Tab-separated table of C-alpha atoms and ligand atoms in Angstrom:
chain	number	residue	atom	x	y	z
A	1	MET	CA	-0.529	-3.353	35.394
A	2	LYS	CA	-2.757	-6.284	34.465
A	3	PHE	CA	-6.444	-6.280	35.421
A	4	GLU	CA	-5.848	-9.409	37.571
A	5	HIS	CA	-3.235	-7.575	39.634
A	6	LEU	CA	-5.348	-4.587	40.638
A	7	PRO	CA	-5.806	-4.177	44.390
A	8	THR	CA	-9.347	-4.701	45.662
A	9	PRO	CA	-11.793	-3.155	46.095
A	10	CYS	CA	-11.166	-1.083	42.987
A	11	TYR	CA	-13.344	0.814	40.516
A	12	VAL	CA	-11.921	0.351	37.028
A	13	VAL	CA	-13.075	2.572	34.206
A	14	ASP	CA	-12.910	0.983	30.769
A	15	GLN	CA	-11.553	3.642	28.432
A	16	LYS	CA	-12.510	1.729	25.285
A	17	GLN	CA	-16.174	1.487	26.303
A	18	LEU	CA	-16.160	5.101	27.484
A	19	ARG	CA	-14.916	6.174	24.060
A	20	ARG	CA	-17.607	4.070	22.348
A	21	ASN	CA	-20.263	5.882	24.389
A	22	LEU	CA	-18.720	9.258	23.627
A	23	GLU	CA	-18.638	8.499	19.902
A	24	ILE	CA	-22.376	7.740	19.986
A	25	LEU	CA	-23.096	10.985	21.851
A	26	GLU	CA	-20.899	12.978	19.492
A	27	SER	CA	-22.775	11.526	16.520
A	28	VAL	CA	-26.024	12.881	18.008
A	29	THR	CA	-24.488	16.353	18.263
A	30	SER	CA	-23.147	16.208	14.735
A	31	HIS	CA	-26.432	14.936	13.234
A	32	THR	CA	-28.609	17.509	15.019
A	33	GLY	CA	-26.525	20.490	16.139
A	34	CYS	CA	-27.627	19.918	19.741
A	35	ARG	CA	-25.097	20.294	22.523
A	36	ILE	CA	-24.358	17.575	25.089
A	37	LEU	CA	-23.010	18.124	28.585
A	38	LEU	CA	-21.661	15.607	31.117
A	39	ALA	CA	-23.888	15.556	34.225
A	40	GLN	CA	-21.091	15.279	36.759
A	41	LYS	CA	-23.398	13.990	39.491
A	42	ALA	CA	-23.285	10.582	37.774
A	43	PHE	CA	-19.610	10.419	36.921
A	44	SER	CA	-16.894	12.807	38.055
A	45	MET	CA	-13.701	10.858	37.399
A	46	TYR	CA	-11.890	13.932	36.215
A	47	ALA	CA	-8.805	12.023	35.078
A	48	VAL	CA	-10.836	11.267	31.948
A	49	TYR	CA	-12.368	14.756	31.549
A	50	PRO	CA	-9.824	15.728	28.858
A	51	MET	CA	-10.990	12.731	26.801
A	52	ILE	CA	-14.682	13.445	27.473
A	53	GLY	CA	-14.075	17.054	26.461
A	54	GLU	CA	-12.907	15.880	23.018
A	55	TYR	CA	-16.454	14.645	22.347
A	56	LEU	CA	-18.890	16.631	24.528
A	57	ASN	CA	-19.583	20.351	24.799
A	58	GLY	CA	-18.938	20.681	28.513
A	59	THR	CA	-20.186	19.905	31.981
A	60	THR	CA	-23.202	20.533	34.138
A	61	ALA	CA	-23.118	20.865	37.896
A	62	SER	CA	-25.441	20.497	40.873
A	63	GLY	CA	-23.598	22.983	43.040
A	64	LEU	CA	-20.436	24.997	43.531
A	65	TYR	CA	-18.020	22.098	43.923
A	66	GLU	CA	-19.063	20.326	40.735
A	67	ALA	CA	-19.044	23.678	38.937
A	68	LYS	CA	-15.445	24.242	40.064
A	69	LEU	CA	-14.451	20.741	39.028
A	70	GLY	CA	-15.972	21.163	35.569
A	71	ALA	CA	-14.254	24.528	35.100
A	72	GLU	CA	-10.873	23.297	36.345
A	73	GLU	CA	-10.760	19.901	34.683
A	74	MET	CA	-12.760	20.272	31.449
A	75	GLY	CA	-12.889	24.008	30.912
A	76	LYS	CA	-15.645	24.006	28.293
A	77	GLU	CA	-19.290	25.105	28.649
A	78	ASN	CA	-20.243	24.959	32.322
A	79	HIS	CA	-23.916	24.879	33.340
A	80	ILE	CA	-25.514	24.577	36.756
A	81	PHE	CA	-28.892	23.777	38.263
A	82	SER	CA	-29.697	23.722	41.965
A	83	PRO	CA	-33.114	23.805	43.661
A	84	ALA	CA	-31.778	26.644	45.849
A	85	TYR	CA	-28.468	28.513	45.731
A	86	ARG	CA	-26.546	29.714	48.784
A	87	GLU	CA	-25.999	33.473	49.211
A	88	ASP	CA	-22.332	32.942	50.116
A	89	GLU	CA	-21.596	30.812	47.038
A	90	PHE	CA	-23.580	32.520	44.343
A	91	ASP	CA	-21.024	35.045	43.053
A	92	GLU	CA	-18.398	32.344	42.652
A	93	ILE	CA	-20.914	30.116	40.868
A	94	ALA	CA	-21.784	32.980	38.526
A	95	SER	CA	-18.133	33.535	37.709
A	96	LEU	CA	-17.633	29.827	36.906
A	97	CYS	CA	-20.820	29.046	34.974
A	98	GLY	CA	-22.005	30.388	31.640
A	99	HIS	CA	-25.538	29.085	32.181
A	100	ILE	CA	-27.445	29.155	35.476
A	101	VAL	CA	-30.817	27.461	35.880
A	102	PHE	CA	-33.163	28.582	38.647
A	103	ASN	CA	-35.824	26.380	40.186
A	104	SER	CA	-38.366	29.103	41.017
A	105	PHE	CA	-39.249	32.700	40.253
A	106	SER	CA	-38.268	33.518	43.817
A	107	GLN	CA	-34.704	32.267	43.148
A	108	LEU	CA	-34.678	34.247	39.896
A	109	GLU	CA	-35.656	37.407	41.757
A	110	ARG	CA	-33.102	36.762	44.499
A	111	PHE	CA	-30.112	36.001	42.251
A	112	GLY	CA	-30.993	36.964	38.665
A	113	ALA	CA	-29.319	40.382	38.707
A	114	ARG	CA	-26.099	38.936	40.150
A	115	ALA	CA	-26.051	36.288	37.395
A	116	ARG	CA	-26.611	38.926	34.693
A	117	GLU	CA	-23.782	41.075	36.059
A	118	LYS	CA	-21.434	38.159	35.297
A	119	ASP	CA	-22.956	37.677	31.810
A	120	CYS	CA	-24.543	34.324	32.651
A	121	SER	CA	-27.337	33.028	30.469
A	122	ILE	CA	-30.309	32.519	32.771
A	123	GLY	CA	-32.748	29.619	32.590
A	124	LEU	CA	-35.690	28.290	34.566
A	125	ARG	CA	-36.421	24.658	35.373
A	126	ILE	CA	-39.972	23.761	34.444
A	127	ASN	CA	-42.011	20.810	35.645
A	128	PRO	CA	-44.371	19.515	32.950
A	129	GLU	CA	-46.119	17.309	35.541
A	130	PHE	CA	-45.781	14.370	33.216
A	131	SER	CA	-44.470	11.191	34.861
A	132	THR	CA	-43.138	8.536	32.531
A	133	GLN	CA	-41.957	5.986	35.069
A	134	GLU	CA	-43.661	3.792	37.607
A	135	GLY	CA	-42.423	2.380	40.882
A	136	HIS	CA	-39.465	4.729	41.375
A	137	GLU	CA	-41.036	7.758	43.003
A	138	ILE	CA	-37.731	8.969	44.444
A	139	TYR	CA	-36.448	9.299	40.873
A	140	ASP	CA	-39.558	11.043	39.545
A	141	PRO	CA	-39.316	14.848	39.585
A	142	CYS	CA	-42.921	14.971	38.319
A	143	ALA	CA	-44.348	13.103	41.340
A	144	PRO	CA	-47.059	15.017	43.204
A	145	GLY	CA	-45.610	17.568	45.621
A	146	SER	CA	-42.237	17.631	43.829
A	147	ARG	CA	-39.883	20.524	44.689
A	148	LEU	CA	-38.195	20.254	41.294
A	149	GLY	CA	-39.234	22.702	38.597
A	150	ILE	CA	-41.927	25.311	38.104
A	151	THR	CA	-45.343	23.818	37.387
A	152	PRO	CA	-47.704	25.428	34.852
A	153	ALA	CA	-49.824	26.770	37.750
A	154	ASN	CA	-46.807	28.567	39.230
A	155	PHE	CA	-45.438	29.857	35.911
A	156	ARG	CA	-45.351	33.679	35.732
A	157	PRO	CA	-44.770	34.865	32.153
A	158	GLU	CA	-44.649	38.487	33.307
A	159	LEU	CA	-41.304	37.723	35.018
A	160	LEU	CA	-39.566	36.211	31.988
A	161	ASP	CA	-37.663	39.343	31.048
A	162	GLY	CA	-33.995	38.342	30.690
A	163	VAL	CA	-34.714	34.617	30.866
A	164	GLU	CA	-33.005	32.890	27.920
A	165	GLY	CA	-33.664	29.223	28.513
A	166	LEU	CA	-35.940	26.568	29.923
A	167	HIS	CA	-34.804	23.277	31.422
A	168	PHE	CA	-36.667	20.093	32.249
A	169	HIS	CA	-35.365	16.874	33.741
A	170	THR	CA	-37.984	14.173	34.172
A	171	LEU	CA	-36.514	10.929	32.831
A	172	CYS	CA	-34.507	8.125	34.410
A	173	GLU	CA	-32.807	5.393	32.357
A	174	GLN	CA	-35.390	5.792	29.594
A	175	ASP	CA	-35.678	5.381	25.844
A	176	SER	CA	-36.658	8.157	23.452
A	177	ASP	CA	-40.379	7.249	23.498
A	178	ALA	CA	-40.592	8.689	27.027
A	179	LEU	CA	-38.763	11.805	25.844
A	180	LEU	CA	-41.133	12.276	22.906
A	181	ASP	CA	-44.167	12.087	25.209
A	182	THR	CA	-42.524	14.488	27.652
A	183	VAL	CA	-41.662	16.989	24.939
A	184	LYS	CA	-45.290	16.908	23.813
A	185	ALA	CA	-46.374	17.727	27.390
A	186	VAL	CA	-43.806	20.544	27.563
A	187	GLU	CA	-45.135	22.010	24.312
A	188	GLU	CA	-48.740	21.763	25.509
A	189	LYS	CA	-48.022	23.400	28.842
A	190	PHE	CA	-45.189	25.844	28.069
A	191	GLY	CA	-45.433	26.152	24.261
A	192	PRO	CA	-46.295	29.874	24.160
A	193	TRP	CA	-42.933	30.773	25.747
A	194	LEU	CA	-40.608	28.415	23.903
A	195	SER	CA	-40.022	30.739	20.949
A	196	GLN	CA	-38.989	33.500	23.360
A	197	MET	CA	-36.070	31.345	24.490
A	198	LYS	CA	-32.551	30.890	23.137
A	199	TRP	CA	-32.148	27.377	24.522
A	200	LEU	CA	-34.072	24.406	25.841
A	201	ASN	CA	-32.358	21.821	28.026
A	202	PHE	CA	-33.864	18.298	27.913
A	203	GLY	CA	-32.029	17.257	31.146
A	204	GLY	CA	-30.697	13.733	31.646
A	205	GLY	CA	-32.118	10.242	31.977
A	206	HIS	CA	-31.697	9.476	28.260
A	207	HIS	CA	-30.108	6.010	27.968
A	208	ILE	CA	-28.714	6.914	24.561
A	209	THR	CA	-25.737	4.543	24.682
A	210	ARG	CA	-27.772	1.495	25.739
A	211	PRO	CA	-28.018	-1.080	22.933
A	212	GLY	CA	-31.425	-0.754	21.298
A	213	TYR	CA	-32.030	2.898	22.249
A	214	ASP	CA	-33.921	4.602	19.411
A	215	ILE	CA	-31.378	7.276	18.474
A	216	ALA	CA	-33.168	8.232	15.241
A	217	ALA	CA	-36.296	9.208	17.221
A	218	LEU	CA	-34.199	11.283	19.620
A	219	GLU	CA	-32.492	13.055	16.737
A	220	SER	CA	-35.695	13.874	14.908
A	221	CYS	CA	-37.239	15.216	18.130
A	222	ILE	CA	-34.218	17.473	18.714
A	223	LYS	CA	-34.289	18.748	15.131
A	224	ARG	CA	-38.032	19.418	15.200
A	225	ILE	CA	-37.795	21.414	18.430
A	226	GLN	CA	-34.800	23.418	17.231
A	227	GLU	CA	-36.491	24.255	13.941
A	228	THR	CA	-39.959	24.973	15.361
A	229	TYR	CA	-38.861	27.261	18.184
A	230	GLN	CA	-35.414	28.390	16.972
A	231	VAL	CA	-33.775	27.249	20.190
A	232	GLN	CA	-30.487	25.508	20.911
A	233	VAL	CA	-31.263	22.098	22.438
A	234	TYR	CA	-29.030	20.805	25.228
A	235	LEU	CA	-28.919	17.287	26.680
A	236	GLU	CA	-27.163	16.601	29.962
A	237	PRO	CA	-26.878	12.831	30.381
A	238	GLY	CA	-24.880	11.333	33.204
A	239	GLU	CA	-25.452	7.598	32.927
A	240	ALA	CA	-25.255	7.472	29.137
A	241	VAL	CA	-21.709	8.882	29.197
A	242	ALA	CA	-20.204	6.054	31.235
A	243	LEU	CA	-22.857	3.339	30.874
A	244	ASN	CA	-21.305	-0.138	31.069
A	245	ALA	CA	-17.882	1.519	31.155
A	246	GLY	CA	-16.714	0.473	34.589
A	247	TYR	CA	-16.171	-2.416	36.982
A	248	LEU	CA	-15.881	-2.863	40.704
A	249	VAL	CA	-13.318	-5.567	41.402
A	250	THR	CA	-13.635	-7.246	44.759
A	251	THR	CA	-12.262	-10.211	46.730
A	252	VAL	CA	-14.150	-12.848	48.720
A	253	LEU	CA	-13.054	-12.555	52.366
A	254	GLU	CA	-15.066	-15.374	53.904
A	255	THR	CA	-17.879	-17.793	53.215
A	256	LEU	CA	-20.477	-19.189	55.593
A	257	GLN	CA	-23.739	-21.053	55.582
A	258	ASN	CA	-27.057	-20.232	57.232
A	259	GLU	CA	-29.699	-22.124	55.265
A	260	ILE	CA	-28.102	-20.496	52.212
A	261	GLN	CA	-24.492	-20.091	51.160
A	262	ILE	CA	-23.150	-16.612	51.861
A	263	ALA	CA	-19.939	-14.909	50.733
A	264	ILE	CA	-18.639	-11.814	52.474
A	265	LEU	CA	-16.720	-9.531	50.123
A	266	ASP	CA	-14.276	-6.679	50.657
A	267	THR	CA	-16.827	-4.344	49.100
A	268	SER	CA	-20.119	-3.096	50.483
A	269	ALA	CA	-23.402	-2.276	48.794
A	270	ALA	CA	-24.039	0.412	51.397
A	271	CYS	CA	-20.634	2.067	50.981
A	272	HIS	CA	-19.467	1.409	47.447
A	273	MET	CA	-22.593	0.842	45.344
A	274	PRO	CA	-25.402	2.533	47.310
A	275	ASP	CA	-27.757	2.543	44.298
A	276	VAL	CA	-27.977	-1.247	44.643
A	277	LEU	CA	-29.914	-0.607	47.872
A	278	GLU	CA	-31.552	2.682	46.858
A	279	MET	CA	-32.956	1.804	43.431
A	280	PRO	CA	-32.838	-1.186	44.262
A	281	TYR	CA	-31.150	-3.264	41.573
A	282	ARG	CA	-28.984	-6.326	41.061
A	283	PRO	CA	-25.644	-5.360	39.491
A	284	PRO	CA	-24.297	-7.570	36.701
A	285	LEU	CA	-21.477	-9.867	37.848
A	286	LEU	CA	-19.099	-11.380	35.305
A	287	HIS	CA	-19.079	-15.210	34.984
A	288	SER	CA	-22.144	-15.692	37.176
A	289	GLY	CA	-25.798	-16.614	36.637
A	290	GLU	CA	-29.180	-16.011	38.169
A	291	PRO	CA	-29.642	-17.893	41.466
A	292	GLY	CA	-30.000	-21.628	40.756
A	293	LYS	CA	-28.852	-21.341	37.149
A	294	LYS	CA	-25.324	-22.629	37.836
A	295	PRO	CA	-24.487	-25.331	40.414
A	296	CYS	CA	-23.485	-23.090	43.363
A	297	THR	CA	-25.642	-20.186	44.509
A	298	PHE	CA	-24.272	-17.635	46.955
A	299	ARG	CA	-25.647	-14.499	48.565
A	300	LEU	CA	-22.978	-11.807	48.143
A	301	ALA	CA	-22.792	-9.369	51.014
A	302	GLY	CA	-20.641	-6.608	52.463
A	303	PRO	CA	-18.623	-6.685	55.670
A	304	THR	CA	-20.476	-3.805	57.388
A	305	CYS	CA	-22.866	-4.081	60.344
A	306	LEU	CA	-25.913	-3.353	58.181
A	307	ALA	CA	-27.983	-6.544	57.980
A	308	GLY	CA	-29.243	-5.416	54.587
A	309	ASP	CA	-25.774	-4.832	53.137
A	310	VAL	CA	-26.522	-7.475	50.518
A	311	ILE	CA	-25.553	-7.119	46.873
A	312	GLY	CA	-27.664	-10.016	45.636
A	313	ASP	CA	-27.863	-13.762	44.999
A	314	TYR	CA	-25.739	-15.162	42.164
A	315	SER	CA	-24.784	-18.627	40.988
A	316	PHE	CA	-21.356	-19.948	40.024
A	317	ASP	CA	-19.772	-23.015	38.421
A	318	ALA	CA	-17.823	-23.797	41.602
A	319	PRO	CA	-18.197	-22.856	45.277
A	320	LEU	CA	-16.711	-19.473	46.198
A	321	LYS	CA	-13.746	-19.465	48.554
A	322	PRO	CA	-11.708	-16.783	50.311
A	323	GLY	CA	-9.351	-15.061	47.884
A	324	ASP	CA	-11.601	-15.454	44.829
A	325	ARG	CA	-11.933	-12.248	42.815
A	326	LEU	CA	-15.346	-11.130	41.576
A	327	VAL	CA	-15.979	-8.384	39.040
A	328	PHE	CA	-19.204	-6.365	39.088
A	329	ALA	CA	-20.032	-4.569	35.828
A	330	ASP	CA	-21.612	-1.201	35.051
A	331	MET	CA	-19.963	0.315	38.107
A	332	ALA	CA	-18.693	3.642	36.744
A	333	ILE	CA	-21.921	5.591	37.230
A	334	TYR	CA	-23.438	6.747	40.522
A	335	SER	CA	-20.775	4.696	42.363
A	336	MET	CA	-17.610	6.730	43.049
A	337	VAL	CA	-19.682	9.903	43.354
A	338	LYS	CA	-21.876	8.369	46.057
A	339	ASN	CA	-19.524	6.219	48.087
A	340	ASN	CA	-18.859	6.647	51.798
A	341	THR	CA	-16.782	5.224	54.644
A	342	PHE	CA	-19.573	3.940	56.928
A	343	ASN	CA	-18.113	1.458	59.453
A	344	GLY	CA	-14.669	2.760	58.508
A	345	MET	CA	-14.820	0.933	55.189
A	346	ALA	CA	-11.921	1.868	52.928
A	347	LEU	CA	-12.849	3.643	49.706
A	348	PRO	CA	-12.109	1.558	46.606
A	349	ALA	CA	-9.104	2.589	44.558
A	350	ILE	CA	-9.834	4.190	41.179
A	351	ALA	CA	-8.121	2.765	38.105
A	352	LEU	CA	-8.279	3.174	34.366
A	353	GLN	CA	-8.130	0.290	31.911
A	354	GLU	CA	-6.499	1.784	28.869
A	355	GLU	CA	-7.446	0.920	25.325
A	356	ASN	CA	-4.603	-1.626	25.010
A	357	GLY	CA	-5.964	-3.489	28.066
A	358	ASP	CA	-3.331	-2.286	30.561
A	359	CYS	CA	-4.570	-0.866	33.855
A	360	ARG	CA	-3.277	2.165	35.688
A	361	ILE	CA	-4.178	3.104	39.236
A	362	ILE	CA	-5.242	6.743	39.330
A	363	HIS	CA	-5.908	7.100	43.048
A	364	GLU	CA	-5.726	4.954	46.165
A	365	PHE	CA	-7.344	5.913	49.443
A	366	GLY	CA	-6.369	5.142	53.003
A	367	TYR	CA	-7.017	5.755	56.662
A	368	GLU	CA	-6.393	9.517	56.330
A	369	ASP	CA	-9.286	9.852	53.861
A	370	PHE	CA	-11.593	8.271	56.440
A	371	LYS	CA	-10.219	10.290	59.362
A	372	ASN	CA	-10.129	13.688	57.651
A	373	ARG	CA	-13.873	13.732	57.090
A	374	LEU	CA	-14.709	13.171	60.724
A	375	SER	CA	-13.254	16.105	62.666
B	1	PLP	C1	-30.991	18.068	36.547
B	1	PLP	C2	-30.353	16.776	36.149
B	1	PLP	N1	-29.683	16.704	34.990
B	1	PLP	C3	-29.086	15.548	34.592
B	1	PLP	C4	-29.149	14.410	35.351
B	1	PLP	C5	-28.454	13.165	34.870
B	1	PLP	O1	-29.319	12.104	34.730
B	1	PLP	P1	-28.819	10.674	34.192
B	1	PLP	O2	-27.573	10.329	34.907
B	1	PLP	O3	-29.944	9.756	34.556
B	1	PLP	O4	-28.625	10.807	32.728
B	1	PLP	C6	-29.858	14.429	36.567
B	1	PLP	C7	-29.958	13.228	37.405
B	1	PLP	O5	-30.539	13.185	38.436
B	1	PLP	C8	-30.477	15.657	36.980
B	1	PLP	O6	-31.122	15.731	38.141
């Protein structure tokens, strides 16, 4: 099927760009000997897991369901971190995951023996209390009062028996300079215990596949840590795996004017791209400009009841009209995994654009998908 014939709304993953990202990540593993896992929370389109598995070492999960998905669909290394595990899920998690990361010594004491019985490698998430980002407190695990990771004050070296790894995740869409500073803080605060470990997980938030990212600095940091402490370094990026590797194709349903020109689309920021409202950010839109740059500026908005269901203001060469198709870019990550059916909005179809340009619909959703979640 041709791109122009896809139904809308539709997420389309660009296999060529996905492969480009995976080649970059694989080159980091081959230059350094580190291991890279897909953080499924960002991108769980398992139709492409076999391809991702050709390049990466496995998956990491935030809970039982992602752990099951990683085991079933990729079947390579399977790691998990959760701030708190459920009693009734833990044994299944331990049978699915080779590596389990605990968020506190209390969780380690509660579940450690059950993890060891299943031969899991046990790790602890540490919090170096070193923020490298401003203005996005909800994405900063090092913000004061954070529940994520053990701070130096709460670290209890006397309980490390059987602990094989440490894990930190503190970055969000950052370059390697932020990682280097963070690693320095980790060494200052947790250095005495690093050599006791078999592995150190640098978490996600590394924008490795973004043009201009300093890959050489990342690689030398990984090599230095591995050599100094004799640990296996893991990275678990989500965004970097599918960065700029997806679109959300949508149709203009209606236009109207209220001091400004407005176009109502068949997609919703609240339902289909919630990060646009949460971050917030303005998603790239093909063939458009900043407001005022081209002759016709429109506010693009969703059809839900939420007054703030606004994607952003964009300008075009010609006025928008019902039936026009618009294509948002960078829509593979934190989109499908976060969408919802608020207002009874249909979920976008999921399609793959293959390397020869042809598109294939992988899944379409309907009324039953909406209804089945509600009672
Ligand atoms: C523990 C952990 N690992 C990995 C990731 C993936 O981060 P990103 O998609 O920014 O690379 C996250 C994101 O929140 C995370 O919380």
